PDB file of C-alpha atoms in Angstrom:
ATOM      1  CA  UNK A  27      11.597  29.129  15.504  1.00  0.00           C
ATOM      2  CA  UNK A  28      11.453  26.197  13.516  1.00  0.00           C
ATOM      3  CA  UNK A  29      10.950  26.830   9.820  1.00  0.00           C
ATOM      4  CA  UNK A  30       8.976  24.188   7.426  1.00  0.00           C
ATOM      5  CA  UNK A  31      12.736  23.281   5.772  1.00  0.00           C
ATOM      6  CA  UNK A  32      11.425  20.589   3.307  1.00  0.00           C
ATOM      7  CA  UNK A  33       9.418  22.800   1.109  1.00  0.00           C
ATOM      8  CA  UNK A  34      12.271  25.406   0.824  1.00  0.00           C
ATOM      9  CA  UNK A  35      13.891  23.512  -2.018  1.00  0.00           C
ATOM     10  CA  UNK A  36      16.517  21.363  -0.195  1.00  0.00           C
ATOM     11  CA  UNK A  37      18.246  18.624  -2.198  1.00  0.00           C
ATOM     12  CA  UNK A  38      15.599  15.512  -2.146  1.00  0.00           C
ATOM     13  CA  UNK A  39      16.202  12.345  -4.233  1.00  0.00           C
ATOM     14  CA  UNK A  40      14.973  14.069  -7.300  1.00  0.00           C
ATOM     15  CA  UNK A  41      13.414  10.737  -9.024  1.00  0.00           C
ATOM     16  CA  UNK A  42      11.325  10.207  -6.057  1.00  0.00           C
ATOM     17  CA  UNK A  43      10.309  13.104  -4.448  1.00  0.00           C
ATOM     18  CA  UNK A  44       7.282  14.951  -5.170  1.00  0.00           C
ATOM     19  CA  UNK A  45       7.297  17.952  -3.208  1.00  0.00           C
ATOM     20  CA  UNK A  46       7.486  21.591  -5.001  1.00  0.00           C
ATOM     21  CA  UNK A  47       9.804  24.075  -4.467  1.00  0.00           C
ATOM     22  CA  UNK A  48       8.279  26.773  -2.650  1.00  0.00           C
ATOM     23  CA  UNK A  49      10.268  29.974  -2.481  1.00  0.00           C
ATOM     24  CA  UNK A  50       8.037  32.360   0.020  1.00  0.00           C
ATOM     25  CA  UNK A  51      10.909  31.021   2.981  1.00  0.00           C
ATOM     26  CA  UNK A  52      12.742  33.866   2.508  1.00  0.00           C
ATOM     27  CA  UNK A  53      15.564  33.598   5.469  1.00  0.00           C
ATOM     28  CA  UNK A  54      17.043  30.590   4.335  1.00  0.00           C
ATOM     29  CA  UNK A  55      20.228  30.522   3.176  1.00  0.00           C
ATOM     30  CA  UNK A  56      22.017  27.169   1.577  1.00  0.00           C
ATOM     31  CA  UNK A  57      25.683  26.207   3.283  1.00  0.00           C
ATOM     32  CA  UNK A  58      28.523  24.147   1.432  1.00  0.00           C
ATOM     33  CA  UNK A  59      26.778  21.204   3.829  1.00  0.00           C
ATOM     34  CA  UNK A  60      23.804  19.249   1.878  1.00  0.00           C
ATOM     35  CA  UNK A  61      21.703  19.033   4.840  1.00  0.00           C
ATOM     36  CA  UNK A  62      22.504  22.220   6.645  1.00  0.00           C
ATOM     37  CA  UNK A  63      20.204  25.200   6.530  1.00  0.00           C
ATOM     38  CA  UNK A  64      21.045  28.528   8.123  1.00  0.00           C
ATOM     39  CA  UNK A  65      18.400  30.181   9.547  1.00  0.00           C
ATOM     40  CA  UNK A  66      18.552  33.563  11.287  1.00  0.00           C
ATOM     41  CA  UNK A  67      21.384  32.393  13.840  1.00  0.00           C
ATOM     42  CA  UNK A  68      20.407  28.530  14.146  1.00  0.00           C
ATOM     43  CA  UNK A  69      21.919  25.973  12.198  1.00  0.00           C
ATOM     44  CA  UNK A  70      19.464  23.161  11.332  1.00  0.00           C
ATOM     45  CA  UNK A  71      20.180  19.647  10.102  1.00  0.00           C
ATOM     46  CA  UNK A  72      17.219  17.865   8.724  1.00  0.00           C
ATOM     47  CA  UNK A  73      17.271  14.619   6.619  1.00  0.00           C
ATOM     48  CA  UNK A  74      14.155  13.804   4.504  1.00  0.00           C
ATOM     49  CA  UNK A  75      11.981  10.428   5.684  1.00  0.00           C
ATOM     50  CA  UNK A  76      11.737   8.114   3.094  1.00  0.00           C
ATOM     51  CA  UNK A  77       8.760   5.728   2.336  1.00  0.00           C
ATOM     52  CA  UNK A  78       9.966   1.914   1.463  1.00  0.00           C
ATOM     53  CA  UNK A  79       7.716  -0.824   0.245  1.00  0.00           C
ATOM     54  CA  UNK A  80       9.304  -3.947   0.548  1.00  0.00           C
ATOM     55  CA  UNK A  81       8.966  -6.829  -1.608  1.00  0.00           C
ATOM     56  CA  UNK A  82       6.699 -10.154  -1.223  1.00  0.00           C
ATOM     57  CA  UNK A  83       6.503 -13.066  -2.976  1.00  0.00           C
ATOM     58  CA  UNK A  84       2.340 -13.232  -3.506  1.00  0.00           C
ATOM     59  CA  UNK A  85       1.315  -9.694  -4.418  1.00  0.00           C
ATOM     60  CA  UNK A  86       0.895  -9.165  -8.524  1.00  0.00           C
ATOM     61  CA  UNK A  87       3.066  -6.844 -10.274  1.00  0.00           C
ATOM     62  CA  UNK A  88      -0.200  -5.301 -11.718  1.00  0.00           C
ATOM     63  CA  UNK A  89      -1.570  -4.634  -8.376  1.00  0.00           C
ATOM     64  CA  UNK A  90       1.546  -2.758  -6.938  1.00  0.00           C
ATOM     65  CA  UNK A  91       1.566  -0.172 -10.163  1.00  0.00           C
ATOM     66  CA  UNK A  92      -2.106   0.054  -9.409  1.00  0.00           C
ATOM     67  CA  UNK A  93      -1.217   1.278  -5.532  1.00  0.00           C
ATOM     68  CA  UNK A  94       1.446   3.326  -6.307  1.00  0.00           C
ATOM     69  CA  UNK A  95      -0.384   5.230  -9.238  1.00  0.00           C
ATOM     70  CA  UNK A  96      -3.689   5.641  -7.102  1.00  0.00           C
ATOM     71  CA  UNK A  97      -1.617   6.894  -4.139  1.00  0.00           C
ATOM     72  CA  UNK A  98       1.224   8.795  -5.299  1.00  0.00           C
ATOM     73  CA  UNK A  99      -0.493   9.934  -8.874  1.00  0.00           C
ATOM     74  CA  UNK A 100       3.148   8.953 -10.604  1.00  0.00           C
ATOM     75  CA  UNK A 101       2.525   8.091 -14.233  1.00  0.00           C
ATOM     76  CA  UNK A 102       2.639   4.429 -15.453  1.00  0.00           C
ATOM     77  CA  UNK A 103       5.822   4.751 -16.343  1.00  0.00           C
ATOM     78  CA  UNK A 104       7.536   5.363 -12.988  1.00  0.00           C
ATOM     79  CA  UNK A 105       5.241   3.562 -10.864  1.00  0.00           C
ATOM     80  CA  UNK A 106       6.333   0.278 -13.283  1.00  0.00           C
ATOM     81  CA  UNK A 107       9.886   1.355 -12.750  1.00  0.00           C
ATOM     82  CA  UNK A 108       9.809   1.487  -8.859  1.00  0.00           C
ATOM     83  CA  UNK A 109       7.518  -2.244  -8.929  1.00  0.00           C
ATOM     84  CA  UNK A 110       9.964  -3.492 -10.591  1.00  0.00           C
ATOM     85  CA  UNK A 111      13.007  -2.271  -8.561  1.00  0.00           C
ATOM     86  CA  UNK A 112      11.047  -3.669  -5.217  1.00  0.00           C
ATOM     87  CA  UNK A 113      11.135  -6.941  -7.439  1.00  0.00           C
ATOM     88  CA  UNK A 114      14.899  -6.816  -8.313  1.00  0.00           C
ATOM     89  CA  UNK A 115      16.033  -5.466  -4.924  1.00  0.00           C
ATOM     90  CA  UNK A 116      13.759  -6.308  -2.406  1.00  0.00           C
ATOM     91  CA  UNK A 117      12.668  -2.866  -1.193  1.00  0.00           C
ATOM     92  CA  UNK A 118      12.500   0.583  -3.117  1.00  0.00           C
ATOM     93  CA  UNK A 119      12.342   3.947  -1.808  1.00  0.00           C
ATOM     94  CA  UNK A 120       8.716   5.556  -3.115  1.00  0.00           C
ATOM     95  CA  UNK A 121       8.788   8.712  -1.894  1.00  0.00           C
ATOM     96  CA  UNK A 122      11.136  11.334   0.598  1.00  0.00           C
ATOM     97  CA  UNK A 123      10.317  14.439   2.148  1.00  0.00           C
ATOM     98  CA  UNK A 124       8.753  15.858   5.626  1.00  0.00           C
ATOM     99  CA  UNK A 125       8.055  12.861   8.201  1.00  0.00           C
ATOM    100  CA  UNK A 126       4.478  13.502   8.524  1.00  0.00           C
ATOM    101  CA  UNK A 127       3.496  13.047   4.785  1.00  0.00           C
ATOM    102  CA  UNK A 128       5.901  10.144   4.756  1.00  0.00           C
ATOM    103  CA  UNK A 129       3.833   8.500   7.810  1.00  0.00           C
ATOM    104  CA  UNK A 130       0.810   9.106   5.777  1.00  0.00           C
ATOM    105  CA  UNK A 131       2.046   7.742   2.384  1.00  0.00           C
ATOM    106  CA  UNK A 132       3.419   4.498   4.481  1.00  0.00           C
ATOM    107  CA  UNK A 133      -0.244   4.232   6.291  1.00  0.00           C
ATOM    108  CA  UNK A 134      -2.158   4.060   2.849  1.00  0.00           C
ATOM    109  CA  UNK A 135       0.511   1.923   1.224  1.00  0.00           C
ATOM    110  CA  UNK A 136       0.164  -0.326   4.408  1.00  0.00           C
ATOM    111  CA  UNK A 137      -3.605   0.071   4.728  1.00  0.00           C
ATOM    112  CA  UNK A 138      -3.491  -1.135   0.574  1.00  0.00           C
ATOM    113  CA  UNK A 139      -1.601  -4.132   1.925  1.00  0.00           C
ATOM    114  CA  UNK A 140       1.987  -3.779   0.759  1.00  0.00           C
ATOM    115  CA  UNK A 141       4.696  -4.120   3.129  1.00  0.00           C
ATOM    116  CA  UNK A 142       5.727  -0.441   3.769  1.00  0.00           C
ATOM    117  CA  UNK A 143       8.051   1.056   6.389  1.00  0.00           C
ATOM    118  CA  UNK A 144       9.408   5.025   6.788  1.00  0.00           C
ATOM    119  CA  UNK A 145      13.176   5.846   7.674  1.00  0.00           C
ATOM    120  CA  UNK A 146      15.489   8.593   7.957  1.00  0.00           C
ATOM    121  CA  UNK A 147      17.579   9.682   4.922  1.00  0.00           C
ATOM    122  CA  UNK A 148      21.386   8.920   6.189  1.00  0.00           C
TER     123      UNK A 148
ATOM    124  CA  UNK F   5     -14.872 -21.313 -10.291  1.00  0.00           C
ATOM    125  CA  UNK F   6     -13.400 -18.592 -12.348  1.00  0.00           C
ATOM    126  CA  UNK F   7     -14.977 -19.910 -15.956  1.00  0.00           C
ATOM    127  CA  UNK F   8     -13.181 -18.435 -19.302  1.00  0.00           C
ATOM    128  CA  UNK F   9     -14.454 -15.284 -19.327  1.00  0.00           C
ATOM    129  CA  UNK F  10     -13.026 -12.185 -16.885  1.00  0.00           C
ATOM    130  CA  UNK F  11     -13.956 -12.057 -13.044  1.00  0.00           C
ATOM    131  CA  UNK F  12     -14.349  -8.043 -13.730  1.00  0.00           C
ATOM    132  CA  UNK F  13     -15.232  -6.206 -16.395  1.00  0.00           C
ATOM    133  CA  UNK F  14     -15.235  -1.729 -16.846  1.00  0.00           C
ATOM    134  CA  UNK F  15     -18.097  -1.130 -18.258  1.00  0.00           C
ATOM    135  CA  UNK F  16     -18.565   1.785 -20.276  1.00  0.00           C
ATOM    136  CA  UNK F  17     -20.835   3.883 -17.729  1.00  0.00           C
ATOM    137  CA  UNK F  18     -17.445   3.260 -15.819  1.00  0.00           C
ATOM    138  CA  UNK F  19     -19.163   0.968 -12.994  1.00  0.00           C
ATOM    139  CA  UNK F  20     -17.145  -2.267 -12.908  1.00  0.00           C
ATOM    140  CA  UNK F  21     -19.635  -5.700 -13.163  1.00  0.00           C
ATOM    141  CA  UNK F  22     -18.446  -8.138 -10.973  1.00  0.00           C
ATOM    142  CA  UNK F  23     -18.887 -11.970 -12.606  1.00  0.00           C
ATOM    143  CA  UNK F  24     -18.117 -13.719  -9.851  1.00  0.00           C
ATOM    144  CA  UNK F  25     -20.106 -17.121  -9.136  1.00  0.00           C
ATOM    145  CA  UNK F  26     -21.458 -18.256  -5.696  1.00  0.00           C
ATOM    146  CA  UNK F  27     -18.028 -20.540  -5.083  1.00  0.00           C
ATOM    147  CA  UNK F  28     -16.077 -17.249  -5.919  1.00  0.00           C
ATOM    148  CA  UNK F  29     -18.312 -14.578  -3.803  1.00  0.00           C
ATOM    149  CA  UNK F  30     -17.273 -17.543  -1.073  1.00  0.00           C
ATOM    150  CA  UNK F  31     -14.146 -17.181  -1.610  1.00  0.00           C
ATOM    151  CA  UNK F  32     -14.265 -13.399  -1.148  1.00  0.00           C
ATOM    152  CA  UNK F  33     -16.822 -13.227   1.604  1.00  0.00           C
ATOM    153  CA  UNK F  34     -13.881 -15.606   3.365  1.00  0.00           C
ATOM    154  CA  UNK F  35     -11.520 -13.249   2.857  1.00  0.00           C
ATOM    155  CA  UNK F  36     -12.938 -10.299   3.758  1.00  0.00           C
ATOM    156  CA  UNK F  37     -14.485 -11.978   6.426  1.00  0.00           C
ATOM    157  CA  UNK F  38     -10.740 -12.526   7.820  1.00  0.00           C
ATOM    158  CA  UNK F  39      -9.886  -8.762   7.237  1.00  0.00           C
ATOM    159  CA  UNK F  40     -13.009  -8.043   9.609  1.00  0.00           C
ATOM    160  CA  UNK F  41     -12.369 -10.046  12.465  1.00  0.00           C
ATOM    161  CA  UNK F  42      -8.490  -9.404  12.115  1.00  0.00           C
ATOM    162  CA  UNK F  43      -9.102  -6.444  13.212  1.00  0.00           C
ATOM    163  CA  UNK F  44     -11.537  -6.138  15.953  1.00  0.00           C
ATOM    164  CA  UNK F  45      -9.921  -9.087  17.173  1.00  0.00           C
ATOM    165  CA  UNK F  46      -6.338  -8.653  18.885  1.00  0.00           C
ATOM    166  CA  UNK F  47      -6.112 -12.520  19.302  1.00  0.00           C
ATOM    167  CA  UNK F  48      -6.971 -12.938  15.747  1.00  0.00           C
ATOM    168  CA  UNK F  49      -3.971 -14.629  13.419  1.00  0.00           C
ATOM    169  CA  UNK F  50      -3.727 -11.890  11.124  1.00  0.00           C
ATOM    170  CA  UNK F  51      -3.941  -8.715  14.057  1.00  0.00           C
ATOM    171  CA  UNK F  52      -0.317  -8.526  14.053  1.00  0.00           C
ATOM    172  CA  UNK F  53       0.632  -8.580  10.783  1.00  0.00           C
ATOM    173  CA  UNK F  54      -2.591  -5.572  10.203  1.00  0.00           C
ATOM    174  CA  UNK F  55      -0.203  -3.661  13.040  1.00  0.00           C
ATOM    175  CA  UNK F  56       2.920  -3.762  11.239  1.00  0.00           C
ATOM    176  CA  UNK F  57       5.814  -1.265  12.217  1.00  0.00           C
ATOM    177  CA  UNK F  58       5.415   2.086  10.547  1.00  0.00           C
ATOM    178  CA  UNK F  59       8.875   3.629  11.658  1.00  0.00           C
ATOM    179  CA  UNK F  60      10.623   0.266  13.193  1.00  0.00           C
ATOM    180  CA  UNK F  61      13.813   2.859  14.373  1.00  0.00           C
ATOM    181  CA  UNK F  62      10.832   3.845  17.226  1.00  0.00           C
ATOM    182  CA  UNK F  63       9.889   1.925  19.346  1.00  0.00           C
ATOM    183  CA  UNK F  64       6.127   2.585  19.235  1.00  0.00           C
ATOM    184  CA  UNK F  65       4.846   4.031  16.404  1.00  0.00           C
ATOM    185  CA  UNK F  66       2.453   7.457  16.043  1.00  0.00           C
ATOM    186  CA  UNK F  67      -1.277   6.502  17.880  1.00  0.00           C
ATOM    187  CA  UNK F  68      -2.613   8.346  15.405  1.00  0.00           C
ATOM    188  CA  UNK F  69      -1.079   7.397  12.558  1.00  0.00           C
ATOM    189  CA  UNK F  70      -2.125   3.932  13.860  1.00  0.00           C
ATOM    190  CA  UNK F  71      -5.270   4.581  14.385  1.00  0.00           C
ATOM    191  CA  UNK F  72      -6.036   6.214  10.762  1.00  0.00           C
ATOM    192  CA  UNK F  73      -4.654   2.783   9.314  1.00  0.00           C
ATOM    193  CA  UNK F  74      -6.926   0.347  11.929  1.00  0.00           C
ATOM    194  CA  UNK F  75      -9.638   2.760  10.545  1.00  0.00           C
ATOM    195  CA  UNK F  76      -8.953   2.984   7.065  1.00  0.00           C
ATOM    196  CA  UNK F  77      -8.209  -0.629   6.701  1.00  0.00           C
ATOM    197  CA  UNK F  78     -11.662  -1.900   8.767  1.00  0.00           C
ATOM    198  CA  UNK F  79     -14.061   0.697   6.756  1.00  0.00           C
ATOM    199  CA  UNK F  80     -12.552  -0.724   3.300  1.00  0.00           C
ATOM    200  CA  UNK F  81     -12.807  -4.406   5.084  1.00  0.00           C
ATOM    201  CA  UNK F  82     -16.694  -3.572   5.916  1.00  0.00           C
ATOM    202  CA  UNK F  83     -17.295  -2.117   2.463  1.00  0.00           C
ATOM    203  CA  UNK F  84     -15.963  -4.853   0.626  1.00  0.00           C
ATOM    204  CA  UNK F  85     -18.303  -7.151   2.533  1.00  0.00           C
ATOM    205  CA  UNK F  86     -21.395  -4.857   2.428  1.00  0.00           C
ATOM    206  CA  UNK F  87     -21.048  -5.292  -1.687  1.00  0.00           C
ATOM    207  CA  UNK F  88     -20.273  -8.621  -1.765  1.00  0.00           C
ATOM    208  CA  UNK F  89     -23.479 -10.073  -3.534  1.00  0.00           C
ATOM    209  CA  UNK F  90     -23.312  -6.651  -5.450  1.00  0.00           C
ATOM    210  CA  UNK F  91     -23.010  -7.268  -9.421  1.00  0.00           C
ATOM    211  CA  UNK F  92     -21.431  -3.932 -10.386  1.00  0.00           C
ATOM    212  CA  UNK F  93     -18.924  -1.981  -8.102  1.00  0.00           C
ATOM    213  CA  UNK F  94     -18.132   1.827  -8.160  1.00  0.00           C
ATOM    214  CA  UNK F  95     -14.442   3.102  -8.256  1.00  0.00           C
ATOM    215  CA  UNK F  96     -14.469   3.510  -4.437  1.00  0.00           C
ATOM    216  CA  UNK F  97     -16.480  -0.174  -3.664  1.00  0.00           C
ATOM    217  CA  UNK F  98     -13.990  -1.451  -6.455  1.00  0.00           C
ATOM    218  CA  UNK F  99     -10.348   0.046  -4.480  1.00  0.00           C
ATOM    219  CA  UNK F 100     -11.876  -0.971  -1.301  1.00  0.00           C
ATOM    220  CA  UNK F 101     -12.350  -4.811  -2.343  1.00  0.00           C
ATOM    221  CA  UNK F 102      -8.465  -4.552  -4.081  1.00  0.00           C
ATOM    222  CA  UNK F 103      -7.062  -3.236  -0.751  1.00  0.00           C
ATOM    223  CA  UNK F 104      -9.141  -5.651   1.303  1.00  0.00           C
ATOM    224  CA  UNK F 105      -8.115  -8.613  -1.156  1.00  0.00           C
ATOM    225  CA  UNK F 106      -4.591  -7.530  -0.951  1.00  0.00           C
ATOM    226  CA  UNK F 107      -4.594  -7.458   2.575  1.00  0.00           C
ATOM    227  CA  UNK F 108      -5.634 -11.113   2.864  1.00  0.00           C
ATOM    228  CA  UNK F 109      -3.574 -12.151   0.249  1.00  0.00           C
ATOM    229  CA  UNK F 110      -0.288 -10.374   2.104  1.00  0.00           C
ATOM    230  CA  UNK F 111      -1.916 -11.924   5.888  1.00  0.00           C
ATOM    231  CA  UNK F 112      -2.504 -15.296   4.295  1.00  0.00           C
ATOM    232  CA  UNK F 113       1.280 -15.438   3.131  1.00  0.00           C
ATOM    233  CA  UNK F 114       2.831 -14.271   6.306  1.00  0.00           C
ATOM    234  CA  UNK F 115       0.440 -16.110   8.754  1.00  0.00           C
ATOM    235  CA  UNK F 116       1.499 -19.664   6.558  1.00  0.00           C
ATOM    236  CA  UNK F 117       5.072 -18.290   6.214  1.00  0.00           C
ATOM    237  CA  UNK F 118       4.936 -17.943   2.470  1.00  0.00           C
ATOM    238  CA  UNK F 119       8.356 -15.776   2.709  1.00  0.00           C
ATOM    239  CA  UNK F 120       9.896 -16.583  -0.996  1.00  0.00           C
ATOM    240  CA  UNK F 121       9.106 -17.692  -3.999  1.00  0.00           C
ATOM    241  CA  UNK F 122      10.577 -21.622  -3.010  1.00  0.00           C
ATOM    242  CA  UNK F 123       8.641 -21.298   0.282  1.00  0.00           C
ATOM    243  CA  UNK F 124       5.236 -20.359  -2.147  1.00  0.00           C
ATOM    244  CA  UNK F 125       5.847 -23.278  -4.747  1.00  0.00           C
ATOM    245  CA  UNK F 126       6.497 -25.686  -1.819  1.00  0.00           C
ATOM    246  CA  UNK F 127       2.939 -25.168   0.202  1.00  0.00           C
ATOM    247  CA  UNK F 128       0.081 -27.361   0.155  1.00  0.00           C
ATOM    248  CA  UNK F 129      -2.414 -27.672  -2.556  1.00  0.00           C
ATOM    249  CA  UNK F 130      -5.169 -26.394  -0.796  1.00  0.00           C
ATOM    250  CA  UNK F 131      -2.921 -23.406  -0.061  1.00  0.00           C
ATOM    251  CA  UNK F 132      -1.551 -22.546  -3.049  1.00  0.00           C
ATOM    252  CA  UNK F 133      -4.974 -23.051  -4.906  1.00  0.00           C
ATOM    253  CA  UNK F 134      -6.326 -20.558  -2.307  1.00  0.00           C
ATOM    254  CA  UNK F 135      -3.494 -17.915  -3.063  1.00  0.00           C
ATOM    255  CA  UNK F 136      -3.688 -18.588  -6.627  1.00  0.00           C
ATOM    256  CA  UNK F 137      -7.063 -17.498  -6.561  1.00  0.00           C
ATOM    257  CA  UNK F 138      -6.696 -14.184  -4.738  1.00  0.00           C
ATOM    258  CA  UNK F 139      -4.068 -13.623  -6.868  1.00  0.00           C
ATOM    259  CA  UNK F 140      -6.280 -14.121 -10.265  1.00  0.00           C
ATOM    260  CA  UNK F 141      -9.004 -11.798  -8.334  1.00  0.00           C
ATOM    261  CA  UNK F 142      -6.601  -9.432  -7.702  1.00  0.00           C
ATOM    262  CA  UNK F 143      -5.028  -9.778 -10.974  1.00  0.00           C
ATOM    263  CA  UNK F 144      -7.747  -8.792 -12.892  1.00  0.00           C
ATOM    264  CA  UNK F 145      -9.668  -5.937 -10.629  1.00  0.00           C
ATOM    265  CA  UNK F 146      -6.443  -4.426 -10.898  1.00  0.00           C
ATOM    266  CA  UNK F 147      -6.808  -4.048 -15.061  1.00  0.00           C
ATOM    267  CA  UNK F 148     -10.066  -2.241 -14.298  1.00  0.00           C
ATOM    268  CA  UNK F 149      -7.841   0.589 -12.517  1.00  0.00           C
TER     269      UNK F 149
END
């Protein structure tokens, strides 16, 4: 059986994740590995998707923070912060976690017209 | 076009009043206009760049995750247009003409190969004075957010 492992409190990128820590998983058991979860007798590896926007040379600072706050709800603050590292470095993570909310953050974000793409945690 | 005083304004009953003239509601018609056709039309310039890679490791992305954003993208397209000679815009008319104006904005870059900032400052005048004044709608709808 394959057990929702994302919600169960495994090590995200803690400035850009916003998914809780939900402790009702109760066969889980954390390994000296990062990304290894024991679970009954399986060993699982799962590495959280991450959502990148990438940068562009047309679309308004303003406008990005605007996106980011109406889709991910991050305060001013951070959603300034990760604008500005898209500007600086070309791409920013936005958000990491399970694959199907990262599809769906990376469809709005597209669908609001920034350059988004999802990938796999190495 | 754009006079001295702000395209768009929050009012206090929290409706946004759009102060757009008839060259400017051109301007937007065209570019929603784009966002339409784009895509209902696969032939259309922009219909690629509207189907950009979602996981580019796979070689063909989720249908449905495709079809949410063809969806998504053509109802905020059609409401943008439906409000066009509209005066004052709700929060949801009001994100629906941002995300439609960004999407031309984006579409009008790649289809002209406005890649970088040298690329941008090196187009034609027509061209730039068209992106310039996305960007100053864009600009300013987004400080009513």
């Amino acid at each position: 059986m394959t057990l929702p492992l994302y919600d169960a409190g495994l090590p995200l990128r803690p400035a850009v994740c916003d998914t809780g820590v939900v402790g009702a998983v109760k066969p889980l058991q954390r390994t000296e590995s990062d990304t290894e979860v024991i679970t009954g007798d399986a060993v699982e590896t799962r590495r959280p998707w991450n959502v990148v926007v990438w940068n562009d040379p047309v679309t308004p600072m303003s406008v990005v923070v605007v996106i980011f706050r109406k889709i991910f709800g991050y305060s001013n603050n951070k959603c300034t912060q990760l604008m500005m590292t898209v500007h600086h470095e070309g791409r920013c993570i936005v958000w990491s976690g399970e694959r199907g909310r990262a599809q769906t953050y990376c469809v709005k974000l597209q669908v609001a017209g920034l350059q988004s793409t999802i990938e796999q945690e190495q | 076009m754009v006079g001295r005083q702000r395209i768009f304004v929050r009012r206090r009953d929290g409706r946004i009043e759009v102060r757009l003239n008839d060259v400017g509601r051109s301007v937007a018609r065209e570019a929603f206009g784009h966002v339409v056709a784009a895509e209902r039309d696969p032939n259309h310039e922009w219909h690629v760049i509207l189907n950009a890679p979602i996981d580019p490791s796979n070689d063909q992305d989720d249908p449905v995750a495709t079809l949410n954003r063809e969806h998504d993208t053509s109802t905020n397209a059609e409401l943008a247009v439906m409000t066009l000679n509209d005066q004052f815009l709700n929060d949801a008319e009001a994100w629906a003409w941002l995300c439609t104006l960004q999407v031309a904005l984006r579409s009008t870059a790649i289809a002209n190969g406005l890649l970088s900032d040298e690329k941008l400052a090196a187009c034609g005048p027509e061209l730039l004075d068209y992106v310039r004044t996305l960007q100053a709608f864009l600009f300013e709808l987004a400080d009513c957010f």
